[in-house]
Structure formats: C-alpha cells, structure tokens
Short mmCIF file of C-alpha atoms in Angstrom, two decimals:
data_model
loop_
_atom_site.label_atom_id
_atom_site.label_comp_id
_atom_site.label_asym_id
_atom_site.label_seq_id
_atom_site.Cartn_x
_atom_site.Cartn_y
_atom_site.Cartn_z
CA UNK A 264 43.82 109.56 209.90
CA UNK A 265 42.34 108.72 213.20
CA UNK A 266 39.11 110.33 212.26
CA UNK A 267 39.20 108.50 208.99
CA UNK A 268 39.88 105.22 210.71
CA UNK A 269 37.14 105.87 213.08
CA UNK A 270 34.66 106.55 210.36
CA UNK A 271 35.59 103.25 208.46
CA UNK A 272 35.27 100.87 211.51
CA UNK A 273 31.45 100.32 211.31
CA UNK A 274 31.56 99.59 207.66
CA UNK A 275 34.29 96.89 208.10
CA UNK A 276 32.50 95.18 210.98
CA UNK A 277 29.06 95.08 208.99
CA UNK A 278 30.62 93.37 205.92
CA UNK A 279 32.16 90.56 207.83
CA UNK A 280 28.82 88.85 209.02
CA UNK A 281 27.36 89.21 205.54
CA UNK A 282 30.26 87.22 203.91
CA UNK A 283 30.07 84.61 206.69
CA UNK A 284 26.30 84.23 206.20
CA UNK A 285 26.83 83.83 202.47
CA UNK A 286 29.43 81.10 202.95
CA UNK A 287 27.23 79.14 205.37
CA UNK A 288 24.35 79.31 202.89
CA UNK A 289 26.49 77.84 200.18
CA UNK A 290 27.64 75.05 202.37
CA UNK A 291 24.06 74.16 203.35
CA UNK A 292 22.97 74.17 199.76
CA UNK A 293 25.86 71.94 198.79
CA UNK A 294 25.00 69.44 201.58
CA UNK A 295 21.41 69.49 200.38
CA UNK A 296 22.06 69.03 196.70
CA UNK A 297 24.67 66.33 197.04
CA UNK A 298 22.65 63.50 198.52
CA UNK A 299 19.68 64.35 196.27
CA UNK A 300 21.97 64.19 193.29
CA UNK A 301 23.41 60.75 194.44
CA UNK A 302 19.89 59.34 194.96
CA UNK A 303 18.68 60.60 191.55
CA UNK A 304 21.76 59.04 189.94
CA UNK A 305 21.12 55.74 191.66
CA UNK A 306 17.55 55.74 190.59
CA UNK A 307 18.41 56.34 187.00
CA UNK A 308 20.90 53.46 186.98
CA UNK A 309 18.52 51.09 188.56
CA UNK A 310 15.76 52.18 186.16
CA UNK A 311 18.03 51.44 183.27
CA UNK A 312 18.91 48.05 184.66
CA UNK A 313 22.58 48.63 185.31
CA UNK A 314 22.53 47.65 189.01
CA UNK A 315 20.58 45.07 190.93
CA UNK A 316 18.39 45.79 194.01
CA UNK A 317 19.41 43.23 196.65
CA UNK A 318 15.82 42.88 197.75
CA UNK A 319 14.95 41.44 194.28
CA UNK A 320 17.37 38.53 194.62
CA UNK A 321 15.59 35.37 195.66
CA UNK A 322 18.66 33.27 196.45
CA UNK A 323 22.33 34.29 196.26
CA UNK A 324 24.70 31.93 194.52
CA UNK A 325 27.02 31.65 197.50
CA UNK A 326 24.56 29.77 199.64
CA UNK A 327 22.29 26.74 199.31
CA UNK A 328 18.88 27.14 197.68
CA UNK A 329 15.67 26.39 199.85
CA UNK A 330 14.84 22.75 199.51
CA UNK A 331 13.24 21.99 196.15
CA UNK A 332 14.26 25.11 194.36
CA UNK A 333 15.91 24.92 190.94
CA UNK A 334 18.77 27.39 190.79
CA UNK A 335 18.66 27.54 186.98
CA UNK A 336 15.24 29.24 187.05
CA UNK A 337 15.76 31.58 189.99
CA UNK A 338 16.69 34.54 187.65
CA UNK A 339 13.61 33.93 185.44
CA UNK A 340 11.29 34.31 188.52
CA UNK A 341 12.38 38.03 189.04
CA UNK A 342 12.59 39.13 185.35
CA UNK A 343 9.69 40.86 183.73
CA UNK A 344 9.77 40.50 179.92
CA UNK A 345 6.40 42.14 179.50
CA UNK A 346 3.53 43.63 181.52
CA UNK A 347 1.72 40.32 181.44
CA UNK A 348 4.62 38.38 182.91
CA UNK A 349 5.03 40.95 185.68
CA UNK A 350 1.24 40.62 186.45
CA UNK A 351 1.79 36.90 186.72
CA UNK A 352 4.58 37.21 189.22
CA UNK A 353 2.54 39.63 191.29
CA UNK A 354 -0.35 37.19 191.36
CA UNK A 355 -2.69 39.74 189.49
CA UNK A 356 -3.62 37.34 186.72
CA UNK A 357 -4.90 33.76 186.59
CA UNK A 358 -1.49 32.41 187.77
CA UNK A 359 -0.42 31.65 191.34
CA UNK A 360 -0.64 34.26 194.13
CA UNK A 361 2.12 32.46 196.16
CA UNK A 362 4.82 32.27 193.46
CA UNK A 363 7.72 30.72 195.28
CA UNK A 364 6.83 27.13 194.33
CA UNK A 365 6.79 28.02 190.52
CA UNK A 366 9.24 25.83 188.49
CA UNK A 367 10.22 23.73 191.55
CA UNK A 368 11.31 20.29 190.52
CA UNK A 369 12.12 18.89 194.09
CA UNK A 370 15.49 17.69 192.95
CA UNK A 371 17.77 16.83 195.95
CA UNK A 372 21.49 16.78 195.14
CA UNK A 373 24.08 14.92 197.12
CA UNK A 374 25.36 18.08 198.79
CA UNK A 375 22.14 18.54 200.78
CA UNK A 376 22.82 17.20 204.24
CA UNK A 377 21.64 15.60 206.28
CA UNK A 378 19.65 13.20 204.10
CA UNK A 379 16.32 12.44 205.77
CA UNK A 380 13.75 9.75 205.01
CA UNK A 381 10.17 9.14 206.30
CA UNK A 382 8.52 5.72 206.49
CA UNK A 383 4.82 5.13 206.95
CA UNK A 384 2.20 2.37 206.71
CA UNK A 385 -0.93 3.69 205.06
CA UNK A 386 -4.16 2.73 203.41
CA UNK A 387 -5.16 6.35 202.56
CA UNK A 388 -5.98 7.77 199.09
CA UNK A 389 -4.22 10.40 197.00
CA UNK A 390 -6.18 13.18 198.63
CA UNK A 391 -4.18 12.76 201.70
CA UNK A 392 -0.91 11.14 200.68
CA UNK A 393 0.10 13.68 197.96
CA UNK A 394 -0.02 16.87 200.16
CA UNK A 395 1.64 14.89 202.91
CA UNK A 396 4.53 13.80 200.68
CA UNK A 397 5.11 17.23 199.04
CA UNK A 398 4.86 19.17 202.28
CA UNK A 399 7.62 17.14 203.75
CA UNK A 400 9.60 17.53 200.53
CA UNK A 401 9.38 21.33 200.90
CA UNK A 402 10.73 21.22 204.46
CA UNK A 403 13.65 19.08 203.42
CA UNK A 404 12.83 15.37 203.42
CA UNK A 405 14.78 13.40 200.80
CA UNK A 406 13.07 9.96 200.51
CA UNK A 407 9.84 8.18 201.47
CA UNK A 408 9.26 4.47 202.12
CA UNK A 409 5.54 3.82 201.86
CA UNK A 410 4.09 0.39 203.05
CA UNK A 411 0.82 0.51 201.21
CA UNK A 412 -2.41 -1.41 201.30
CA UNK A 413 -6.05 -0.76 200.84
CA UNK A 414 -6.77 2.46 198.77
CA UNK A 415 -3.12 3.38 198.71
CA UNK A 416 -2.36 0.10 196.85
CA UNK A 417 -5.00 0.65 194.14
CA UNK A 418 -3.44 0.64 190.74
CA UNK A 419 -4.61 4.14 189.84
CA UNK A 420 -3.16 5.51 193.22
CA UNK A 421 0.11 3.58 193.23
CA UNK A 422 1.00 4.65 189.63
CA UNK A 423 0.84 8.21 190.69
CA UNK A 424 2.84 7.61 193.86
CA UNK A 425 5.59 5.56 191.98
CA UNK A 426 5.97 8.41 189.54
CA UNK A 427 7.29 10.69 192.33
CA UNK A 428 11.17 10.70 192.58
CA UNK A 429 12.54 9.08 195.71
CA UNK A 430 9.25 7.57 196.70
CA UNK A 431 9.41 3.77 197.15
CA UNK A 432 6.18 1.69 197.54
CA UNK A 433 6.29 -1.61 199.39
CA UNK A 434 3.06 -3.66 198.94
CA UNK A 435 1.59 -5.91 201.49
CA UNK A 436 1.86 -9.19 199.63
CA UNK A 437 2.12 -12.77 200.79
CA UNK A 438 5.90 -12.59 200.06
CA UNK A 439 6.10 -9.57 202.45
CA UNK A 440 4.25 -11.30 205.21
CA UNK A 441 6.47 -14.37 204.92
CA UNK A 442 9.55 -12.29 205.05
CA UNK A 443 8.33 -10.36 208.12
CA UNK A 444 7.35 -13.67 209.74
CA UNK A 445 11.04 -14.46 209.92
CA UNK A 446 11.94 -11.27 211.71
CA UNK A 447 13.92 -11.60 214.96
CA UNK A 448 11.35 -9.43 216.61
CA UNK A 449 9.04 -12.46 217.01
CA UNK A 450 11.71 -14.16 219.17
CA UNK A 451 12.21 -11.10 221.43
CA UNK A 452 10.19 -9.86 224.39
CA UNK A 453 10.08 -6.04 223.82
CA UNK A 454 7.02 -6.27 221.54
CA UNK A 455 5.57 -9.56 222.57
CA UNK A 456 2.72 -8.04 224.67
CA UNK A 457 1.27 -6.71 221.37
CA UNK A 458 1.34 -10.00 219.48
CA UNK A 459 -1.81 -11.77 218.35
CA UNK A 460 -4.22 -8.97 219.28
CA UNK A 461 -6.74 -7.25 216.93
CA UNK A 462 -7.14 -3.64 215.68
CA UNK A 463 -4.80 -1.14 217.33
CA UNK A 464 -2.41 -3.86 218.58
CA UNK A 465 -2.20 -5.51 215.17
CA UNK A 466 -1.46 -2.28 213.48
CA UNK A 467 1.18 -1.43 216.11
CA UNK A 468 2.98 -4.74 215.42
CA UNK A 469 2.69 -4.22 211.65
CA UNK A 470 4.13 -0.74 211.92
CA UNK A 471 7.06 -2.05 213.99
CA UNK A 472 7.79 -4.72 211.46
CA UNK A 473 7.60 -2.18 208.49
CA UNK A 474 9.98 0.18 210.41
CA UNK A 475 12.50 -2.54 210.81
CA UNK A 476 12.59 -3.11 206.98
CA UNK A 477 12.67 0.63 206.45
CA UNK A 478 15.86 0.94 208.52
CA UNK A 479 17.63 -1.46 206.13
CA UNK A 480 16.35 0.55 203.14
CA UNK A 481 17.52 3.73 204.76
CA UNK A 482 20.98 2.35 205.40
CA UNK A 483 21.22 1.15 201.79
CA UNK A 484 20.18 4.61 200.54
CA UNK A 485 22.75 6.36 202.77
CA UNK A 486 20.19 8.19 204.76
CA UNK A 487 21.27 10.07 207.84
CA UNK A 488 17.93 10.34 209.70
CA UNK A 489 14.68 8.31 209.64
CA UNK A 490 11.22 9.22 210.96
CA UNK A 491 8.15 7.23 211.25
CA UNK A 492 4.91 9.25 210.68
CA UNK A 493 1.37 8.54 209.85
CA UNK A 494 -0.20 10.26 206.83
CA UNK A 495 -2.35 12.43 209.13
CA UNK A 496 0.80 13.92 210.79
CA UNK A 497 3.01 16.76 209.68
CA UNK A 498 6.44 17.80 211.08
CA UNK A 499 6.40 21.39 212.26
CA UNK A 500 10.06 22.56 212.26
CA UNK A 501 9.44 25.52 214.43
CA UNK A 502 12.55 27.32 215.77
CA UNK A 503 14.29 27.33 212.43
CA UNK A 504 14.58 30.54 210.28
CA UNK A 505 14.06 28.63 207.09
CA UNK A 506 11.22 26.47 208.39
CA UNK A 507 13.44 23.44 207.48
CA UNK A 508 13.59 20.08 209.00
CA UNK A 509 16.98 19.57 207.40
CA UNK A 510 18.36 22.74 209.08
CA UNK A 511 16.74 21.60 212.43
CA UNK A 512 18.47 18.09 212.33
CA UNK A 513 21.69 19.42 211.06
CA UNK A 514 22.01 21.46 214.24
CA UNK A 515 21.54 18.39 216.54
CA UNK A 516 24.82 17.53 218.34
CA UNK A 517 26.71 14.55 216.97
CA UNK A 518 26.38 12.47 220.24
CA UNK A 519 22.61 12.60 220.05
CA UNK A 520 20.97 9.49 218.49
CA UNK A 521 17.28 10.41 218.73
CA UNK A 522 15.16 13.58 218.60
CA UNK A 523 11.68 13.58 220.04
CA UNK A 524 8.93 15.83 218.57
CA UNK A 525 6.15 16.48 221.03
CA UNK A 526 2.85 16.20 219.26
CA UNK A 527 0.20 19.02 218.95
CA UNK A 528 -3.42 17.85 218.32
CA UNK A 529 -5.76 19.45 215.82
CA UNK A 530 -8.70 21.33 217.34
CA UNK A 531 -11.24 21.58 214.45
CA UNK A 532 -13.78 24.42 214.66
CA UNK A 533 -16.25 23.03 212.07
CA UNK A 534 -18.03 19.61 211.43
CA UNK A 535 -17.64 19.90 207.65
CA UNK A 536 -13.90 19.77 207.17
CA UNK A 537 -12.93 18.27 203.81
CA UNK A 538 -9.26 19.05 203.52
CA UNK A 539 -7.59 19.15 207.00
CA UNK A 540 -4.14 20.19 205.95
CA UNK A 541 -5.61 23.31 204.23
CA UNK A 542 -8.48 24.03 206.58
CA UNK A 543 -7.24 23.41 210.13
CA UNK A 544 -5.08 25.94 211.86
CA UNK A 545 -5.91 25.55 215.56
CA UNK A 546 -3.90 23.08 217.61
CA UNK A 547 -3.74 22.02 221.27
CA UNK A 548 -0.17 22.15 222.64
CA UNK A 549 1.65 19.25 224.21
CA UNK A 550 2.15 19.06 227.96
CA UNK A 551 5.82 19.22 227.25
CA UNK A 552 5.57 22.70 225.76
CA UNK A 553 3.40 24.13 228.52
CA UNK A 554 4.12 25.32 232.08
CA UNK A 555 2.89 22.72 234.56
CA UNK A 556 0.51 25.31 236.26
CA UNK A 557 -1.05 26.32 232.99
CA UNK A 558 -1.61 22.61 231.92
CA UNK A 559 -3.19 21.45 235.20
CA UNK A 560 -4.90 24.86 235.97
CA UNK A 561 -6.91 24.61 232.72
CA UNK A 562 -7.20 20.81 232.45
CA UNK A 563 -10.96 20.54 232.89
CA UNK A 564 -11.76 23.20 230.34
CA UNK A 565 -9.20 21.74 228.00
CA UNK A 566 -10.63 18.21 228.02
CA UNK A 567 -14.32 19.22 227.63
CA UNK A 568 -15.62 16.05 229.10
CA UNK A 569 -13.37 13.76 227.16
CA UNK A 570 -11.32 10.99 228.81
CA UNK A 571 -8.06 12.85 228.48
CA UNK A 572 -6.37 16.17 227.61
CA UNK A 573 -5.71 14.79 224.01
CA UNK A 574 -8.23 12.65 222.12
CA UNK A 575 -5.52 10.13 221.21
CA UNK A 576 -1.80 9.71 222.05
CA UNK A 577 0.33 12.40 223.70
CA UNK A 578 3.91 11.02 223.66
CA UNK A 579 4.97 12.44 220.31
CA UNK A 580 7.05 10.91 217.49
CA UNK A 581 10.82 10.76 216.99
CA UNK A 582 13.60 10.99 214.48
CA UNK A 583 16.66 8.82 214.70
CA UNK A 584 20.09 8.63 213.31
CA UNK A 585 20.40 5.68 210.89
CA UNK A 586 23.09 3.54 212.53
CA UNK A 587 24.21 -0.10 212.81
CA UNK A 588 22.11 -2.27 215.28
CA UNK A 589 19.27 0.19 214.94
CA UNK A 590 15.73 -1.15 215.59
CA UNK A 591 12.22 0.30 216.19
CA UNK A 592 10.86 0.55 219.72
CA UNK A 593 7.13 0.67 218.76
CA UNK A 594 5.62 3.19 216.43
CA UNK A 595 6.78 6.25 218.39
CA UNK A 596 10.40 5.57 219.30
CA UNK A 597 13.65 3.89 218.10
CA UNK A 598 16.23 1.81 219.91
CA UNK A 599 19.52 0.14 219.41
CA UNK A 600 20.56 -3.46 220.10
CA UNK A 601 24.03 -2.48 221.29
CA UNK A 602 23.45 0.75 223.39
CA UNK A 603 20.86 2.92 224.93
CA UNK A 604 20.27 5.86 222.49
CA UNK A 605 20.82 9.35 223.74
CA UNK A 606 17.79 11.44 223.02
CA UNK A 607 16.73 15.02 223.35
CA UNK A 608 13.29 16.58 223.32
CA UNK A 609 12.66 19.70 221.16
CA UNK A 610 11.38 22.84 222.84
CA UNK A 611 9.61 24.33 219.77
CA UNK A 612 9.33 21.86 216.99
CA UNK A 613 6.37 19.51 217.03
CA UNK A 614 4.36 16.89 215.15
CA UNK A 615 1.07 18.25 214.15
CA UNK A 616 -1.51 15.37 214.49
CA UNK A 617 -4.71 15.86 212.42
CA UNK A 618 -6.86 13.42 214.33
CA UNK A 619 -10.63 13.02 213.82
CA UNK A 620 -10.64 16.22 211.74
CA UNK A 621 -13.46 14.89 209.57
CA UNK A 622 -16.82 13.44 210.69
CA UNK A 623 -16.28 10.49 208.29
CA UNK A 624 -13.21 9.55 210.54
CA UNK A 625 -15.63 8.08 213.01
CA UNK A 626 -16.89 5.35 210.64
CA UNK A 627 -13.57 4.89 208.77
CA UNK A 628 -11.66 4.11 211.89
CA UNK A 629 -14.44 1.79 213.05
CA UNK A 630 -14.17 -0.04 209.80
CA UNK A 631 -10.47 -0.82 210.31
CA UNK A 632 -11.50 -3.66 212.61
CA UNK A 633 -12.05 -7.00 210.77
CA UNK A 634 -14.87 -7.85 213.24
CA UNK A 635 -17.31 -6.14 215.53
CA UNK A 636 -16.37 -6.63 219.20
CA UNK A 637 -18.87 -6.07 221.98
CA UNK A 638 -18.60 -3.21 224.55
CA UNK A 639 -16.79 -5.54 227.01
CA UNK A 640 -14.31 -6.51 224.41
CA UNK A 641 -13.34 -2.97 223.18
CA UNK A 642 -10.38 -2.74 225.44
CA UNK A 643 -8.88 -5.79 223.65
CA UNK A 644 -8.88 -3.71 220.44
CA UNK A 645 -8.01 -0.18 221.32
CA UNK A 646 -5.31 1.20 223.64
CA UNK A 647 -6.73 4.54 224.39
CA UNK A 648 -10.08 5.39 225.90
CA UNK A 649 -11.21 7.99 223.34
CA UNK A 650 -10.77 5.31 220.63
CA UNK A 651 -13.02 3.04 222.59
CA UNK A 652 -15.70 5.73 223.03
CA UNK A 653 -15.56 6.66 219.33
CA UNK A 654 -15.79 2.96 218.25
CA UNK A 655 -18.80 2.31 220.48
CA UNK A 656 -20.78 5.41 219.21
CA UNK A 657 -19.91 4.67 215.60
CA UNK A 658 -21.09 1.08 215.93
CA UNK A 659 -24.33 1.72 217.82
CA UNK A 660 -25.64 5.25 217.09
CA UNK A 661 -27.60 6.69 214.23
CA UNK A 662 -26.19 9.26 211.93
CA UNK A 663 -27.72 12.10 213.77
CA UNK A 664 -26.50 10.81 217.13
CA UNK A 665 -22.88 10.38 215.79
CA UNK A 666 -22.99 13.88 214.51
CA UNK A 667 -24.20 15.28 217.74
CA UNK A 668 -21.57 13.25 219.58
CA UNK A 669 -18.84 14.50 217.19
CA UNK A 670 -19.79 18.15 217.73
CA UNK A 671 -19.82 17.73 221.49
CA UNK A 672 -16.47 15.87 221.83
CA UNK A 673 -14.37 16.87 218.92
CA UNK A 674 -15.50 20.19 217.39
CA UNK A 675 -14.46 23.37 219.14
CA UNK A 676 -17.49 25.64 218.63
CA UNK A 677 -17.17 27.76 221.81
CA UNK A 678 -15.29 30.83 220.52
CA UNK A 679 -15.11 32.38 224.01
CA UNK A 680 -13.35 29.17 225.37
CA UNK A 681 -11.15 29.01 222.25
CA UNK A 682 -9.99 32.60 222.88
CA UNK A 683 -9.44 32.06 226.65
CA UNK A 684 -7.29 28.93 225.95
CA UNK A 685 -5.39 30.66 223.22
CA UNK A 686 -4.55 33.49 225.61
CA UNK A 687 -3.43 30.97 228.17
CA UNK A 688 -1.18 29.33 225.51
CA UNK A 689 -2.92 26.02 225.50
CA UNK A 690 -4.39 26.51 221.97
CA UNK A 691 -2.17 27.94 219.20
CA UNK A 692 -2.68 29.02 215.58
CA UNK A 693 -0.25 27.53 213.06
CA UNK A 694 -0.62 28.63 209.52
CA UNK A 695 2.65 27.51 207.83
CA UNK A 696 1.34 24.10 206.66
CA UNK A 697 -1.85 25.79 205.18
CA UNK A 698 0.27 28.30 203.26
CA UNK A 699 2.54 25.66 201.85
CA UNK A 700 -0.37 23.55 200.82
CA UNK A 701 -2.08 26.46 199.05
CA UNK A 702 1.08 27.24 197.24
CA UNK A 703 1.59 23.59 196.10
CA UNK A 704 -1.99 23.54 194.83
CA UNK A 705 -1.85 26.88 193.06
CA UNK A 706 1.32 25.85 191.45
CA UNK A 707 -0.46 22.82 190.01
CA UNK A 708 1.94 20.39 191.74
CA UNK A 709 -0.75 17.68 192.44
CA UNK A 710 -2.96 18.18 189.29
CA UNK A 711 0.06 17.98 187.00
CA UNK A 712 1.27 14.85 188.72
CA UNK A 713 -2.03 13.13 188.34
CA UNK A 714 -2.31 14.23 184.77
CA UNK A 715 1.03 12.78 183.95
CA UNK A 716 -0.26 9.39 185.25
CA UNK A 717 -3.36 9.39 183.05
CA UNK A 718 -1.49 7.89 180.13
CA UNK A 719 -1.73 4.53 181.97
CA UNK A 720 -4.68 5.19 184.21
CA UNK A 721 -8.09 6.85 183.29
CA UNK A 722 -8.81 10.19 185.09
CA UNK A 723 -12.07 8.81 186.31
CA UNK A 724 -10.48 5.92 188.06
CA UNK A 725 -7.90 8.20 189.79
CA UNK A 726 -10.57 10.71 190.77
CA UNK A 727 -12.69 8.01 192.44
CA UNK A 728 -9.87 6.87 194.59
CA UNK A 729 -9.17 10.47 195.59
CA UNK A 730 -12.78 11.37 196.48
CA UNK A 731 -13.96 8.05 197.92
CA UNK A 732 -13.59 8.35 201.69
CA UNK A 733 -15.94 5.43 202.64
CA UNK A 734 -13.98 2.56 201.09
CA UNK A 735 -12.80 0.18 203.85
CA UNK A 736 -9.55 -1.59 203.52
CA UNK A 737 -8.50 -5.02 204.56
CA UNK A 738 -5.67 -5.39 206.98
CA UNK A 739 -4.03 -8.25 205.13
CA UNK A 740 -4.75 -9.00 201.53
CA UNK A 741 -5.61 -12.63 200.92
CA UNK A 742 -6.38 -13.34 204.52
CA UNK A 743 -9.34 -15.80 204.75
CA UNK A 744 -12.14 -15.80 207.40
CA UNK A 745 -10.82 -18.97 209.13
CA UNK A 746 -7.38 -17.48 209.67
CA UNK A 747 -8.99 -14.24 210.95
CA UNK A 748 -11.15 -16.19 213.46
CA UNK A 749 -8.04 -18.05 214.60
CA UNK A 750 -6.21 -14.83 215.18
CA UNK A 751 -9.08 -13.44 217.14
CA UNK A 752 -9.30 -16.48 219.43
CA UNK A 753 -5.54 -16.60 219.95
CA UNK A 754 -5.52 -12.90 220.82
CA UNK A 755 -8.26 -13.36 223.38
CA UNK A 756 -6.23 -16.11 225.05
CA UNK A 757 -3.15 -14.07 225.18
CA UNK A 758 -5.04 -11.16 226.53
CA UNK A 759 -6.52 -13.13 229.33
CA UNK A 760 -3.18 -14.66 230.30
CA UNK A 761 -0.67 -11.90 229.93
CA UNK A 762 0.02 -9.13 232.55
CA UNK A 763 3.55 -8.44 231.57
CA UNK A 764 4.95 -4.92 231.39
CA UNK A 765 5.21 -3.40 227.92
CA UNK A 766 8.84 -2.79 226.81
CA UNK A 767 8.03 -1.08 223.54
CA UNK A 768 6.83 2.50 223.88
CA UNK A 769 2.97 2.15 223.13
CA UNK A 770 0.49 4.99 222.40
CA UNK A 771 0.49 6.99 225.65
CA UNK A 772 -1.96 9.66 226.76
CA UNK A 773 -0.83 13.00 228.34
CA UNK A 774 -0.62 13.28 232.14
CA UNK A 775 -4.06 13.24 233.97
CA UNK A 776 -5.38 15.21 236.71
CA UNK A 777 -4.73 13.58 240.13
CA UNK A 778 -4.07 14.53 243.74
CA UNK A 779 -0.33 14.51 243.29
CA UNK A 780 -0.48 16.84 240.28
CA UNK A 781 -2.87 19.24 242.11
#
C-alpha cells in the first residue's frame, strides 16, 4: 500500500494545478463577456429608440429654459424624421449651422426673474438697433424703452421696431419736450453744469431726462433692474455659466442697489468694417480689470499717440434696482433721492463699447452738432480730448487725410504689438457676441421681422434706412434756427461764467500716466 501510495502522489499533485487553471480561465472569460454583452444590449436598445441618451437632451423639464427658448419645440429639435431633417440639424444643408436659435420666439414668462429692462436714446438705423435688441434678449433682457429720433424715428424703421414684443418707442415730439421741461431736474443742481450747452452736453442732459422717464415706465412694468446703454454697446455677462445677464443679476446680494460694468473698448483691425457686432472681436480691457503695474507699464504702447488709454470714456455703465425715489445720475450712473446707493463693481462682466468702429463714424459724429464750432470752441462741445481731435480732423481734412488719420489713431494694424498686448492681458479676444449675431442672422430673425413689416412699408424704403449711414439727424425735431442760435449763445455765456464742480457722473477717461502713478 505504501508503494502504491507513493506511486500515486505525483499524479494527484499534477491534476490540481490543471483544474485551478481551468477555473481561472472560465472566470476571466465570464468577466470579459459580461460587460461586452451589457454594452451590446444597451446599444441595441438605444438604436431601437427605447432609451434616451442624456447628451441629446437640450433642456430637461425640471429646470428653466435658456432665455428665449420655446419648451414646446425642444423635442422637435432633436428628432430626425428623415435624412434631410437630420442634415438640417447638423448644418449640412442650406439651413443654419448654429441651430440653437431655431424656433425661438423670445417669449418671457412671469416666472423669469429678475425682470430686466434697457433704456436708450438713439437715432441709429435698423442695421444697428435690431442686432442690439435681440442680442440682449438672448442674454435675458425683458423689455426695452427706446427714445427715438432721426433715422430711428423714420416710419419704415419704427414700424419694424414696434412689431417686436416688449419694445416701447418714445418719439421726440413737442409734447415730450414740454413734459421734460417740467422735470424737477431743472430745479436741482446735480446736472446744472451741463445745461444750455451744445453737442455732447446737450445729449447728456437729454439722456438724463429720458432715463428719468424710463424709471417711471420700468416701475409701472414691474421691472427689477434697469440699465442705460447706447446702441453701440453690448453687455458682456462674463463669469456666468449660461452667459446670462439674468443669472448674473439674480446673484447680486439684496442689499446692493447698483452694479457697475467696467467698459472694454473695441480695437478694430481693419478700416473697412461694415458690421461691428459681427466683425470685431478684439477689445482693450478696462483699467479696473488689469493689474496696476500692467496698465501703467504698457500705457504708452496702449495709447499709440492718442490723448488717453481709451479713445472715449472709461468709467463704465451701471445697472440699478428699480426702487422708489430712484433717479439718474448722468448717463453712466444712477442715484436715489432718499439714500446713497450701495454699489459693487464686477470683476469679469463688462460693457463692450464699439466706438469708432467704422470710418464713417468720423463724419457721422461730426454731423451730430447743429453748428460748426471753431477750434477754440471745440471744448465747449465735447467732454473728451479724442472727440475734439476727431471733430477737428473730420471738419477740416480731405477724405484721404481723414482715412490716414483714422488708420493711425484708431485701426490696430501692427500684429506684433497686438500679440504683445494680448499676452500682457491688455487686449483680449471676445467671440460670444459674434457667435450670437451669426446665429440670429442664420436663423432669419432679422429678415423675417423686416419681411413681416412689409405689409405696411415697402421693402425698398426699409432697406434704404438700413444701409444709409450718411443721413444726419436733427437733435430736436421742429427746432427753428432762431431757437438754435439762442441756445448756442446762452450756452456760451454759461460756459464762461460757470466753474462749479460737476455732481452728475460725466464721461470720464481712464487714469493717465503721471509722476504719482509711476
């Protein structure tokens, strides 16, 4: 038995590793086939349409839609009924390549909070106003109060603007002027240093009076926030995941009355810009968004021989909560008769100012003045030095000289300098407005709106108001020459006699280079 046992021991020890190896192989095979089977099963179910891929859902039902989206059509945007419809959604056919604006009707329901309105005083045409309105609708603005004159008040233009929901037009009529002449502002001192002066000063007073009326309209419409913007300015709500002004203002603490948006200034790279909102992406940052050393260390290269770091103003624009006793404080700020508003300045969001983006802006801004002041009188008309220089060159130079001056002082043609200042953080690329404008155009937002107004206005009449950039507008309709001369003379007397400190916040340039800053 011992011999038999001894002869059997090797056989027993050799069979045990074989069975163990076979068991391990089966386990590995099972672990390999199981996930593959589950993946194949999930693929078959999705192919048959039994389950949804979360990445194909545009907007879940348990949260708010992006401003302007129509929830009833969200499922239609992701369903392919045929190969042609799939090609349309993918942008491979003649339809839009940026499809997220399709079927948007820009309806704003009562549950969208806060409710935001923008007021402006404008004489621009449809080519500028329409993109400006719908861009701000996309980022969450509810209502617009437009004080219109010049091209903006032409019947063909106003019919289109009045057809847009939540857009209210206020025309500069004799009745409006008589109503504003009774404003309490004329009996107060905070704006008195701007009274009875031409050009920039007259516009500044007009804007303040319009803002005062807009506050009343905003309160009646139950608005939560109000902004004053020109139609060459776009709010850039950087710092919000949804690129939403509504989201940005909803996060402002309740005790804050006013939010200041530092302005960025456009830096055009060509002298043939036709559509600034769609062609300009390079901007110069505001002093408030730059380290002090960076700003002053590159000040000379940034100004390029101009009077200041910015061509025009540098103190931004602001949004204010709509409250009782609310009043404007010039075109850039708001105030309150009963308290000093608590304000904050945003670290990322800004106002994009598209200033002098087209060569024709030289002459169009010059033509805003009702008379031609001499060089010694330019300071009486314009607050900032670049405005004065631009007015003088536009009033005295030939077309070739103006173009040469424009290229030297406005157009950023030095790519090496542009790259250097971009790396320093002084210049920055912002493409969001361009993408939104492209999407709106490809979706036919503007063309369909104009087409709907053609039932009462001829297409040729509308087109002429859109493309005519050389039409000058009068400051006040119905103002006779004698009255204009009287205002000019009165303004000169006030200018010579008044040295009072301005209380309203005027157009202010950015900080300049001086010994203290160095």
